[in-house]
Amino acid sequence: MLHPVLRWLVPAMIPLATTLVSASESTASGSVPDGQERTLNFNVSTSGYPPYIIHHEDGSYGGIAFEVVSRVANRLGYDLKPYEIPRKRVDAMLLDGHIDASPRAREWTTEPSEFLFTDAMVSIREVFFTPADSDFRFEGVEQLRDVTLVTPLGYHYPELEPLFENGTIERYEVSGDRDIFTYLLHGRGLDAAVADLGVGQWIIRQNNWHGQFRHSEQALSDYGYRLMLRPDWQRFAEDFNQELAKMKASGELDQILDQYR
């Protein structure tokens, strides 16, 4: 038989336990109860990825992806908290719950099934850049031979790797995205560079290189640049997609993109 105090205490604890369980489930799904602080812990990487994620000298952040995520988070009632996480630690820190989201293409992820991905904010189109007066034309991977391509150090291109390995084409790796265009412009024996169209347009604009380069119309690859989320943030992913669709339909996303082209 329960002590009189316990007979009173047990029924009183049941609603509290139910509330705690409900709050825990809601937070895990990315949906926080009304009246509680909502925080989106967002990876901006250690050096950014201009023009998608930009680190400004004053310590603030910008870029296409950052602006999109910032606006959507604000409309959903979340406080966006940026974290500069090294690339090799991002996946583990997402799964461990230290951060909630990171911009990523699904195709760049080793185990994409372990995460949630939103709809694409923009497309990452890897194209071939050449000096404006070059005779190089990209008409398909099967047509590539006896050329040297400038690429970022350590990047992997599934479509090109067999050609690099058998010597059909060669690669010249450089450390930074800007270096790709510098070497292509001033180096010798370099035929073309592989880079994302948005990244190339940004670098050309920032360095006043208009008219000095052209790019292929055909892309080597075309991937959706999305928000990669913790697997228990399904509700947030759905809400994010709805707001993103509104931005696309209203022309707001195009206005953001125009600032960086």
PDB file of C-alpha atoms in Angstrom:
ATOM      1  CA  MET A   1       0.000   0.000   0.000  1.00  0.00           C
ATOM      2  CA  LEU A   2       1.363   3.418  -0.993  1.00  0.00           C
ATOM      3  CA  HIS A   3       2.159   6.021   1.605  1.00  0.00           C
ATOM      4  CA  PRO A   4      -0.415   8.881   1.506  1.00  0.00           C
ATOM      5  CA  VAL A   5       2.237  11.289   0.244  1.00  0.00           C
ATOM      6  CA  LEU A   6       3.215   8.896  -2.559  1.00  0.00           C
ATOM      7  CA  ARG A   7      -0.451   8.392  -3.527  1.00  0.00           C
ATOM      8  CA  TRP A   8      -0.577  12.164  -4.137  1.00  0.00           C
ATOM      9  CA  LEU A   9       2.867  12.434  -5.748  1.00  0.00           C
ATOM     10  CA  VAL A  10       2.578   9.689  -8.399  1.00  0.00           C
ATOM     11  CA  PRO A  11      -0.467  11.126 -10.219  1.00  0.00           C
ATOM     12  CA  ALA A  12       1.159  14.556 -10.103  1.00  0.00           C
ATOM     13  CA  MET A  13       4.322  13.266 -11.779  1.00  0.00           C
ATOM     14  CA  ILE A  14       2.525  11.616 -14.720  1.00  0.00           C
ATOM     15  CA  PRO A  15       1.655  14.886 -16.558  1.00  0.00           C
ATOM     16  CA  LEU A  16       5.199  16.169 -15.943  1.00  0.00           C
ATOM     17  CA  ALA A  17       6.766  13.020 -17.379  1.00  0.00           C
ATOM     18  CA  THR A  18       4.466  13.186 -20.377  1.00  0.00           C
ATOM     19  CA  THR A  19       5.460  16.819 -20.961  1.00  0.00           C
ATOM     20  CA  LEU A  20       9.172  15.999 -20.785  1.00  0.00           C
ATOM     21  CA  VAL A  21       8.842  13.114 -23.238  1.00  0.00           C
ATOM     22  CA  SER A  22       6.826  15.268 -25.610  1.00  0.00           C
ATOM     23  CA  ALA A  23       9.396  18.084 -25.435  1.00  0.00           C
ATOM     24  CA  SER A  24      12.227  15.656 -26.081  1.00  0.00           C
ATOM     25  CA  GLU A  25      10.506  14.168 -29.120  1.00  0.00           C
ATOM     26  CA  SER A  26       9.662  17.615 -30.457  1.00  0.00           C
ATOM     27  CA  THR A  27      13.212  18.902 -30.074  1.00  0.00           C
ATOM     28  CA  ALA A  28      14.653  15.790 -31.708  1.00  0.00           C
ATOM     29  CA  SER A  29      12.483  16.309 -34.775  1.00  0.00           C
ATOM     30  CA  GLY A  30      13.652  19.903 -35.158  1.00  0.00           C
ATOM     31  CA  SER A  31      10.336  21.338 -33.974  1.00  0.00           C
ATOM     32  CA  VAL A  32      10.565  23.156 -30.656  1.00  0.00           C
ATOM     33  CA  PRO A  33       7.459  23.837 -28.498  1.00  0.00           C
ATOM     34  CA  ASP A  34       6.044  27.356 -28.642  1.00  0.00           C
ATOM     35  CA  GLY A  35       7.665  29.725 -26.196  1.00  0.00           C
ATOM     36  CA  GLN A  36      10.981  27.866 -26.150  1.00  0.00           C
ATOM     37  CA  GLU A  37      14.126  29.031 -27.943  1.00  0.00           C
ATOM     38  CA  ARG A  38      14.725  27.481 -31.354  1.00  0.00           C
ATOM     39  CA  THR A  39      18.353  27.198 -32.452  1.00  0.00           C
ATOM     40  CA  LEU A  40      19.759  25.910 -35.722  1.00  0.00           C
ATOM     41  CA  ASN A  41      23.436  25.058 -35.256  1.00  0.00           C
ATOM     42  CA  PHE A  42      24.766  25.523 -38.775  1.00  0.00           C
ATOM     43  CA  ASN A  43      28.182  24.608 -40.188  1.00  0.00           C
ATOM     44  CA  VAL A  44      29.850  27.343 -42.253  1.00  0.00           C
ATOM     45  CA  SER A  45      33.150  25.380 -42.563  1.00  0.00           C
ATOM     46  CA  THR A  46      36.549  26.700 -41.579  1.00  0.00           C
ATOM     47  CA  SER A  47      37.144  28.706 -44.737  1.00  0.00           C
ATOM     48  CA  GLY A  48      33.743  28.932 -46.414  1.00  0.00           C
ATOM     49  CA  TYR A  49      32.835  28.018 -49.966  1.00  0.00           C
ATOM     50  CA  PRO A  50      32.370  31.272 -51.926  1.00  0.00           C
ATOM     51  CA  PRO A  51      29.935  32.279 -53.274  1.00  0.00           C
ATOM     52  CA  TYR A  52      27.779  29.845 -51.287  1.00  0.00           C
ATOM     53  CA  ILE A  53      29.320  30.392 -47.862  1.00  0.00           C
ATOM     54  CA  ILE A  54      31.467  33.506 -47.382  1.00  0.00           C
ATOM     55  CA  HIS A  55      33.514  34.507 -44.333  1.00  0.00           C
ATOM     56  CA  HIS A  56      33.735  38.298 -44.076  1.00  0.00           C
ATOM     57  CA  GLU A  57      36.692  40.071 -42.477  1.00  0.00           C
ATOM     58  CA  ASP A  58      34.480  41.490 -39.713  1.00  0.00           C
ATOM     59  CA  GLY A  59      33.573  37.980 -38.548  1.00  0.00           C
ATOM     60  CA  SER A  60      30.137  37.903 -40.152  1.00  0.00           C
ATOM     61  CA  TYR A  61      28.982  35.469 -42.814  1.00  0.00           C
ATOM     62  CA  GLY A  62      27.242  35.683 -46.162  1.00  0.00           C
ATOM     63  CA  GLY A  63      26.878  33.882 -49.445  1.00  0.00           C
ATOM     64  CA  ILE A  64      24.017  32.281 -51.347  1.00  0.00           C
ATOM     65  CA  ALA A  65      23.479  29.280 -49.067  1.00  0.00           C
ATOM     66  CA  PHE A  66      23.996  31.300 -45.904  1.00  0.00           C
ATOM     67  CA  GLU A  67      21.416  33.887 -46.975  1.00  0.00           C
ATOM     68  CA  VAL A  68      18.869  31.244 -47.913  1.00  0.00           C
ATOM     69  CA  VAL A  69      19.291  29.298 -44.679  1.00  0.00           C
ATOM     70  CA  SER A  70      19.325  32.484 -42.614  1.00  0.00           C
ATOM     71  CA  ARG A  71      16.065  33.759 -44.118  1.00  0.00           C
ATOM     72  CA  VAL A  72      14.275  30.437 -43.847  1.00  0.00           C
ATOM     73  CA  ALA A  73      15.470  29.876 -40.281  1.00  0.00           C
ATOM     74  CA  ASN A  74      14.237  33.322 -39.298  1.00  0.00           C
ATOM     75  CA  ARG A  75      10.798  32.693 -40.824  1.00  0.00           C
ATOM     76  CA  LEU A  76      10.534  29.390 -39.002  1.00  0.00           C
ATOM     77  CA  GLY A  77      11.469  31.046 -35.706  1.00  0.00           C
ATOM     78  CA  TYR A  78      15.001  29.684 -35.362  1.00  0.00           C
ATOM     79  CA  ASP A  79      18.113  31.491 -34.177  1.00  0.00           C
ATOM     80  CA  LEU A  80      20.873  30.618 -36.664  1.00  0.00           C
ATOM     81  CA  LYS A  81      24.117  29.846 -34.868  1.00  0.00           C
ATOM     82  CA  PRO A  82      27.149  29.380 -37.190  1.00  0.00           C
ATOM     83  CA  TYR A  83      29.951  26.952 -36.411  1.00  0.00           C
ATOM     84  CA  GLU A  84      33.239  26.628 -38.298  1.00  0.00           C
ATOM     85  CA  ILE A  85      33.719  22.869 -38.536  1.00  0.00           C
ATOM     86  CA  PRO A  86      36.547  21.146 -40.469  1.00  0.00           C
ATOM     87  CA  ARG A  87      35.224  19.093 -43.386  1.00  0.00           C
ATOM     88  CA  LYS A  88      36.416  15.757 -41.996  1.00  0.00           C
ATOM     89  CA  ARG A  89      34.523  16.255 -38.727  1.00  0.00           C
ATOM     90  CA  VAL A  90      31.181  17.430 -40.086  1.00  0.00           C
ATOM     91  CA  ASP A  91      29.469  14.054 -40.544  1.00  0.00           C
ATOM     92  CA  ALA A  92      30.391  12.790 -37.081  1.00  0.00           C
ATOM     93  CA  MET A  93      29.374  16.036 -35.387  1.00  0.00           C
ATOM     94  CA  LEU A  94      26.017  15.938 -37.140  1.00  0.00           C
ATOM     95  CA  LEU A  95      25.345  12.373 -36.046  1.00  0.00           C
ATOM     96  CA  ASP A  96      26.471  13.178 -32.486  1.00  0.00           C
ATOM     97  CA  GLY A  97      24.135  16.188 -32.329  1.00  0.00           C
ATOM     98  CA  HIS A  98      26.819  18.865 -31.911  1.00  0.00           C
ATOM     99  CA  ILE A  99      25.531  20.642 -35.020  1.00  0.00           C
ATOM    100  CA  ASP A 100      22.197  20.349 -36.782  1.00  0.00           C
ATOM    101  CA  ALA A 101      22.889  21.205 -40.414  1.00  0.00           C
ATOM    102  CA  SER A 102      25.573  21.664 -43.052  1.00  0.00           C
ATOM    103  CA  PRO A 103      25.325  22.622 -46.742  1.00  0.00           C
ATOM    104  CA  ARG A 104      26.218  19.651 -48.917  1.00  0.00           C
ATOM    105  CA  ALA A 105      25.417  17.833 -52.131  1.00  0.00           C
ATOM    106  CA  ARG A 106      24.109  14.354 -51.488  1.00  0.00           C
ATOM    107  CA  GLU A 107      26.617  12.991 -54.022  1.00  0.00           C
ATOM    108  CA  TRP A 108      29.545  14.346 -51.985  1.00  0.00           C
ATOM    109  CA  THR A 109      28.580  12.310 -48.930  1.00  0.00           C
ATOM    110  CA  THR A 110      30.108   8.923 -48.178  1.00  0.00           C
ATOM    111  CA  GLU A 111      27.016   7.570 -46.370  1.00  0.00           C
ATOM    112  CA  PRO A 112      24.106   9.767 -47.520  1.00  0.00           C
ATOM    113  CA  SER A 113      21.501   7.369 -46.082  1.00  0.00           C
ATOM    114  CA  GLU A 114      22.605   8.355 -42.565  1.00  0.00           C
ATOM    115  CA  PHE A 115      21.353  11.929 -43.039  1.00  0.00           C
ATOM    116  CA  LEU A 116      18.351  13.928 -44.212  1.00  0.00           C
ATOM    117  CA  PHE A 117      18.688  16.185 -47.241  1.00  0.00           C
ATOM    118  CA  THR A 118      16.418  19.072 -48.117  1.00  0.00           C
ATOM    119  CA  ASP A 119      15.443  20.082 -51.611  1.00  0.00           C
ATOM    120  CA  ALA A 120      18.257  21.749 -53.554  1.00  0.00           C
ATOM    121  CA  MET A 121      18.883  25.432 -52.879  1.00  0.00           C
ATOM    122  CA  VAL A 122      20.993  25.777 -56.042  1.00  0.00           C
ATOM    123  CA  SER A 123      22.705  23.520 -58.581  1.00  0.00           C
ATOM    124  CA  ILE A 124      26.433  22.869 -58.496  1.00  0.00           C
ATOM    125  CA  ARG A 125      27.349  22.572 -62.195  1.00  0.00           C
ATOM    126  CA  GLU A 126      30.953  21.593 -62.815  1.00  0.00           C
ATOM    127  CA  VAL A 127      31.965  22.966 -66.201  1.00  0.00           C
ATOM    128  CA  PHE A 128      35.189  23.531 -68.129  1.00  0.00           C
ATOM    129  CA  PHE A 129      36.692  27.027 -68.087  1.00  0.00           C
ATOM    130  CA  THR A 130      39.245  28.096 -70.690  1.00  0.00           C
ATOM    131  CA  PRO A 131      40.981  31.312 -71.719  1.00  0.00           C
ATOM    132  CA  ALA A 132      38.702  33.261 -74.059  1.00  0.00           C
ATOM    133  CA  ASP A 133      40.908  32.583 -77.111  1.00  0.00           C
ATOM    134  CA  SER A 134      41.309  28.832 -76.489  1.00  0.00           C
ATOM    135  CA  ASP A 135      40.355  26.235 -79.104  1.00  0.00           C
ATOM    136  CA  PHE A 136      39.313  23.745 -76.407  1.00  0.00           C
ATOM    137  CA  ARG A 137      35.709  22.538 -76.640  1.00  0.00           C
ATOM    138  CA  PHE A 138      34.041  20.097 -74.261  1.00  0.00           C
ATOM    139  CA  GLU A 139      31.748  17.777 -76.212  1.00  0.00           C
ATOM    140  CA  GLY A 140      31.580  14.869 -73.811  1.00  0.00           C
ATOM    141  CA  VAL A 141      33.971  12.903 -71.623  1.00  0.00           C
ATOM    142  CA  GLU A 142      34.510  10.312 -74.351  1.00  0.00           C
ATOM    143  CA  GLN A 143      35.996  13.061 -76.557  1.00  0.00           C
ATOM    144  CA  LEU A 144      38.635  14.136 -74.033  1.00  0.00           C
ATOM    145  CA  ARG A 145      42.222  13.168 -74.853  1.00  0.00           C
ATOM    146  CA  ASP A 146      45.718  14.663 -74.809  1.00  0.00           C
ATOM    147  CA  VAL A 147      44.748  17.629 -72.617  1.00  0.00           C
ATOM    148  CA  THR A 148      45.886  18.859 -69.205  1.00  0.00           C
ATOM    149  CA  LEU A 149      43.166  19.996 -66.818  1.00  0.00           C
ATOM    150  CA  VAL A 150      43.656  22.305 -63.842  1.00  0.00           C
ATOM    151  CA  THR A 151      41.731  21.080 -60.789  1.00  0.00           C
ATOM    152  CA  PRO A 152      41.573  21.893 -57.068  1.00  0.00           C
ATOM    153  CA  LEU A 153      43.909  19.802 -54.943  1.00  0.00           C
ATOM    154  CA  GLY A 154      42.321  16.615 -53.642  1.00  0.00           C
ATOM    155  CA  TYR A 155      39.051  16.850 -55.584  1.00  0.00           C
ATOM    156  CA  HIS A 156      37.642  13.612 -56.961  1.00  0.00           C
ATOM    157  CA  TYR A 157      35.907  13.482 -60.346  1.00  0.00           C
ATOM    158  CA  PRO A 158      34.292  10.073 -60.937  1.00  0.00           C
ATOM    159  CA  GLU A 159      33.727  10.857 -64.613  1.00  0.00           C
ATOM    160  CA  LEU A 160      37.394  11.763 -65.185  1.00  0.00           C
ATOM    161  CA  GLU A 161      39.292   9.422 -62.866  1.00  0.00           C
ATOM    162  CA  PRO A 162      39.573   6.548 -65.394  1.00  0.00           C
ATOM    163  CA  LEU A 163      41.056   8.968 -67.949  1.00  0.00           C
ATOM    164  CA  PHE A 164      43.539  10.325 -65.418  1.00  0.00           C
ATOM    165  CA  GLU A 165      44.555   6.805 -64.415  1.00  0.00           C
ATOM    166  CA  ASN A 166      45.156   5.487 -67.929  1.00  0.00           C
ATOM    167  CA  GLY A 167      46.944   8.639 -69.080  1.00  0.00           C
ATOM    168  CA  THR A 168      44.385   9.705 -71.678  1.00  0.00           C
ATOM    169  CA  ILE A 169      44.336  13.120 -69.999  1.00  0.00           C
ATOM    170  CA  GLU A 170      46.493  14.718 -67.314  1.00  0.00           C
ATOM    171  CA  ARG A 171      45.705  16.903 -64.345  1.00  0.00           C
ATOM    172  CA  TYR A 172      47.514  19.788 -62.696  1.00  0.00           C
ATOM    173  CA  GLU A 173      46.349  20.317 -59.121  1.00  0.00           C
ATOM    174  CA  VAL A 174      46.430  23.678 -57.346  1.00  0.00           C
ATOM    175  CA  SER A 175      45.590  24.560 -53.765  1.00  0.00           C
ATOM    176  CA  GLY A 176      42.773  27.085 -54.157  1.00  0.00           C
ATOM    177  CA  ASP A 177      39.839  27.890 -56.406  1.00  0.00           C
ATOM    178  CA  ARG A 178      41.312  31.277 -57.357  1.00  0.00           C
ATOM    179  CA  ASP A 179      44.601  29.585 -58.279  1.00  0.00           C
ATOM    180  CA  ILE A 180      42.758  27.556 -60.903  1.00  0.00           C
ATOM    181  CA  PHE A 181      42.086  30.671 -62.919  1.00  0.00           C
ATOM    182  CA  THR A 182      45.442  32.298 -62.244  1.00  0.00           C
ATOM    183  CA  TYR A 183      47.323  29.249 -63.543  1.00  0.00           C
ATOM    184  CA  LEU A 184      44.958  28.849 -66.471  1.00  0.00           C
ATOM    185  CA  LEU A 185      45.494  32.473 -67.445  1.00  0.00           C
ATOM    186  CA  HIS A 186      49.277  32.627 -67.006  1.00  0.00           C
ATOM    187  CA  GLY A 187      50.508  29.024 -67.001  1.00  0.00           C
ATOM    188  CA  ARG A 188      51.831  27.012 -69.921  1.00  0.00           C
ATOM    189  CA  GLY A 189      50.546  23.735 -71.280  1.00  0.00           C
ATOM    190  CA  LEU A 190      47.227  23.961 -69.429  1.00  0.00           C
ATOM    191  CA  ASP A 191      44.162  23.477 -71.605  1.00  0.00           C
ATOM    192  CA  ALA A 192      41.159  23.925 -69.331  1.00  0.00           C
ATOM    193  CA  ALA A 193      40.041  24.058 -65.718  1.00  0.00           C
ATOM    194  CA  VAL A 194      37.244  22.173 -63.975  1.00  0.00           C
ATOM    195  CA  ALA A 195      35.182  24.301 -61.607  1.00  0.00           C
ATOM    196  CA  ASP A 196      31.636  24.929 -60.482  1.00  0.00           C
ATOM    197  CA  LEU A 197      29.988  27.533 -62.697  1.00  0.00           C
ATOM    198  CA  GLY A 198      28.901  29.669 -59.740  1.00  0.00           C
ATOM    199  CA  VAL A 199      32.356  29.548 -58.162  1.00  0.00           C
ATOM    200  CA  GLY A 200      34.006  30.486 -61.459  1.00  0.00           C
ATOM    201  CA  GLN A 201      31.646  33.392 -62.103  1.00  0.00           C
ATOM    202  CA  TRP A 202      32.260  34.671 -58.570  1.00  0.00           C
ATOM    203  CA  ILE A 203      36.058  34.507 -58.885  1.00  0.00           C
ATOM    204  CA  ILE A 204      36.012  36.177 -62.309  1.00  0.00           C
ATOM    205  CA  ARG A 205      33.810  38.958 -60.943  1.00  0.00           C
ATOM    206  CA  GLN A 206      35.925  39.482 -57.832  1.00  0.00           C
ATOM    207  CA  ASN A 207      39.142  39.757 -59.856  1.00  0.00           C
ATOM    208  CA  ASN A 208      37.738  41.835 -62.709  1.00  0.00           C
ATOM    209  CA  TRP A 209      38.568  39.116 -65.242  1.00  0.00           C
ATOM    210  CA  HIS A 210      35.472  39.690 -67.362  1.00  0.00           C
ATOM    211  CA  GLY A 211      36.042  38.731 -70.994  1.00  0.00           C
ATOM    212  CA  GLN A 212      39.178  36.714 -70.248  1.00  0.00           C
ATOM    213  CA  PHE A 213      37.499  33.333 -69.788  1.00  0.00           C
ATOM    214  CA  ARG A 214      34.675  31.338 -71.230  1.00  0.00           C
ATOM    215  CA  HIS A 215      33.018  28.153 -70.031  1.00  0.00           C
ATOM    216  CA  SER A 216      31.483  25.083 -71.631  1.00  0.00           C
ATOM    217  CA  GLU A 217      27.727  24.937 -72.050  1.00  0.00           C
ATOM    218  CA  GLN A 218      27.748  21.233 -71.296  1.00  0.00           C
ATOM    219  CA  ALA A 219      28.427  20.346 -67.659  1.00  0.00           C
ATOM    220  CA  LEU A 220      30.630  17.546 -66.412  1.00  0.00           C
ATOM    221  CA  SER A 221      28.235  17.050 -63.481  1.00  0.00           C
ATOM    222  CA  ASP A 222      25.170  18.726 -62.012  1.00  0.00           C
ATOM    223  CA  TYR A 223      24.397  18.238 -58.309  1.00  0.00           C
ATOM    224  CA  GLY A 224      21.840  19.796 -56.013  1.00  0.00           C
ATOM    225  CA  TYR A 225      23.391  21.841 -53.185  1.00  0.00           C
ATOM    226  CA  ARG A 226      21.182  21.080 -50.212  1.00  0.00           C
ATOM    227  CA  LEU A 227      20.982  21.317 -46.456  1.00  0.00           C
ATOM    228  CA  MET A 228      22.237  18.110 -44.873  1.00  0.00           C
ATOM    229  CA  LEU A 229      20.507  17.552 -41.547  1.00  0.00           C
ATOM    230  CA  ARG A 230      20.599  15.296 -38.536  1.00  0.00           C
ATOM    231  CA  PRO A 231      18.417  12.254 -39.260  1.00  0.00           C
ATOM    232  CA  ASP A 232      15.887  13.195 -36.564  1.00  0.00           C
ATOM    233  CA  TRP A 233      15.088  16.616 -38.097  1.00  0.00           C
ATOM    234  CA  GLN A 234      12.385  15.451 -40.495  1.00  0.00           C
ATOM    235  CA  ARG A 235       9.877  18.102 -39.409  1.00  0.00           C
ATOM    236  CA  PHE A 236      12.391  20.904 -39.968  1.00  0.00           C
ATOM    237  CA  ALA A 237      13.310  19.492 -43.402  1.00  0.00           C
ATOM    238  CA  GLU A 238       9.655  19.577 -44.446  1.00  0.00           C
ATOM    239  CA  ASP A 239       9.189  23.136 -43.178  1.00  0.00           C
ATOM    240  CA  PHE A 240      12.435  24.237 -44.840  1.00  0.00           C
ATOM    241  CA  ASN A 241      11.335  22.789 -48.184  1.00  0.00           C
ATOM    242  CA  GLN A 242       8.035  24.640 -48.009  1.00  0.00           C
ATOM    243  CA  GLU A 243       9.733  27.986 -47.370  1.00  0.00           C
ATOM    244  CA  LEU A 244      12.351  27.299 -50.037  1.00  0.00           C
ATOM    245  CA  ALA A 245       9.604  26.588 -52.575  1.00  0.00           C
ATOM    246  CA  LYS A 246       8.032  29.950 -51.751  1.00  0.00           C
ATOM    247  CA  MET A 247      11.370  31.710 -52.300  1.00  0.00           C
ATOM    248  CA  LYS A 248      11.751  30.051 -55.705  1.00  0.00           C
ATOM    249  CA  ALA A 249       8.178  30.823 -56.771  1.00  0.00           C
ATOM    250  CA  SER A 250       8.336  34.484 -55.704  1.00  0.00           C
ATOM    251  CA  GLY A 251      11.676  35.170 -57.407  1.00  0.00           C
ATOM    252  CA  GLU A 252      13.379  35.851 -54.074  1.00  0.00           C
ATOM    253  CA  LEU A 253      15.955  33.119 -54.645  1.00  0.00           C
ATOM    254  CA  ASP A 254      16.821  34.524 -58.080  1.00  0.00           C
ATOM    255  CA  GLN A 255      17.375  37.937 -56.494  1.00  0.00           C
ATOM    256  CA  ILE A 256      19.876  36.389 -54.066  1.00  0.00           C
ATOM    257  CA  LEU A 257      21.642  34.552 -56.889  1.00  0.00           C
ATOM    258  CA  ASP A 258      21.924  37.738 -58.959  1.00  0.00           C
ATOM    259  CA  GLN A 259      24.018  39.342 -56.207  1.00  0.00           C
ATOM    260  CA  TYR A 260      26.770  36.769 -56.709  1.00  0.00           C
ATOM    261  CA  ARG A 261      26.834  36.188 -60.477  1.00  0.00           C
TER     262      ARG A 261
END
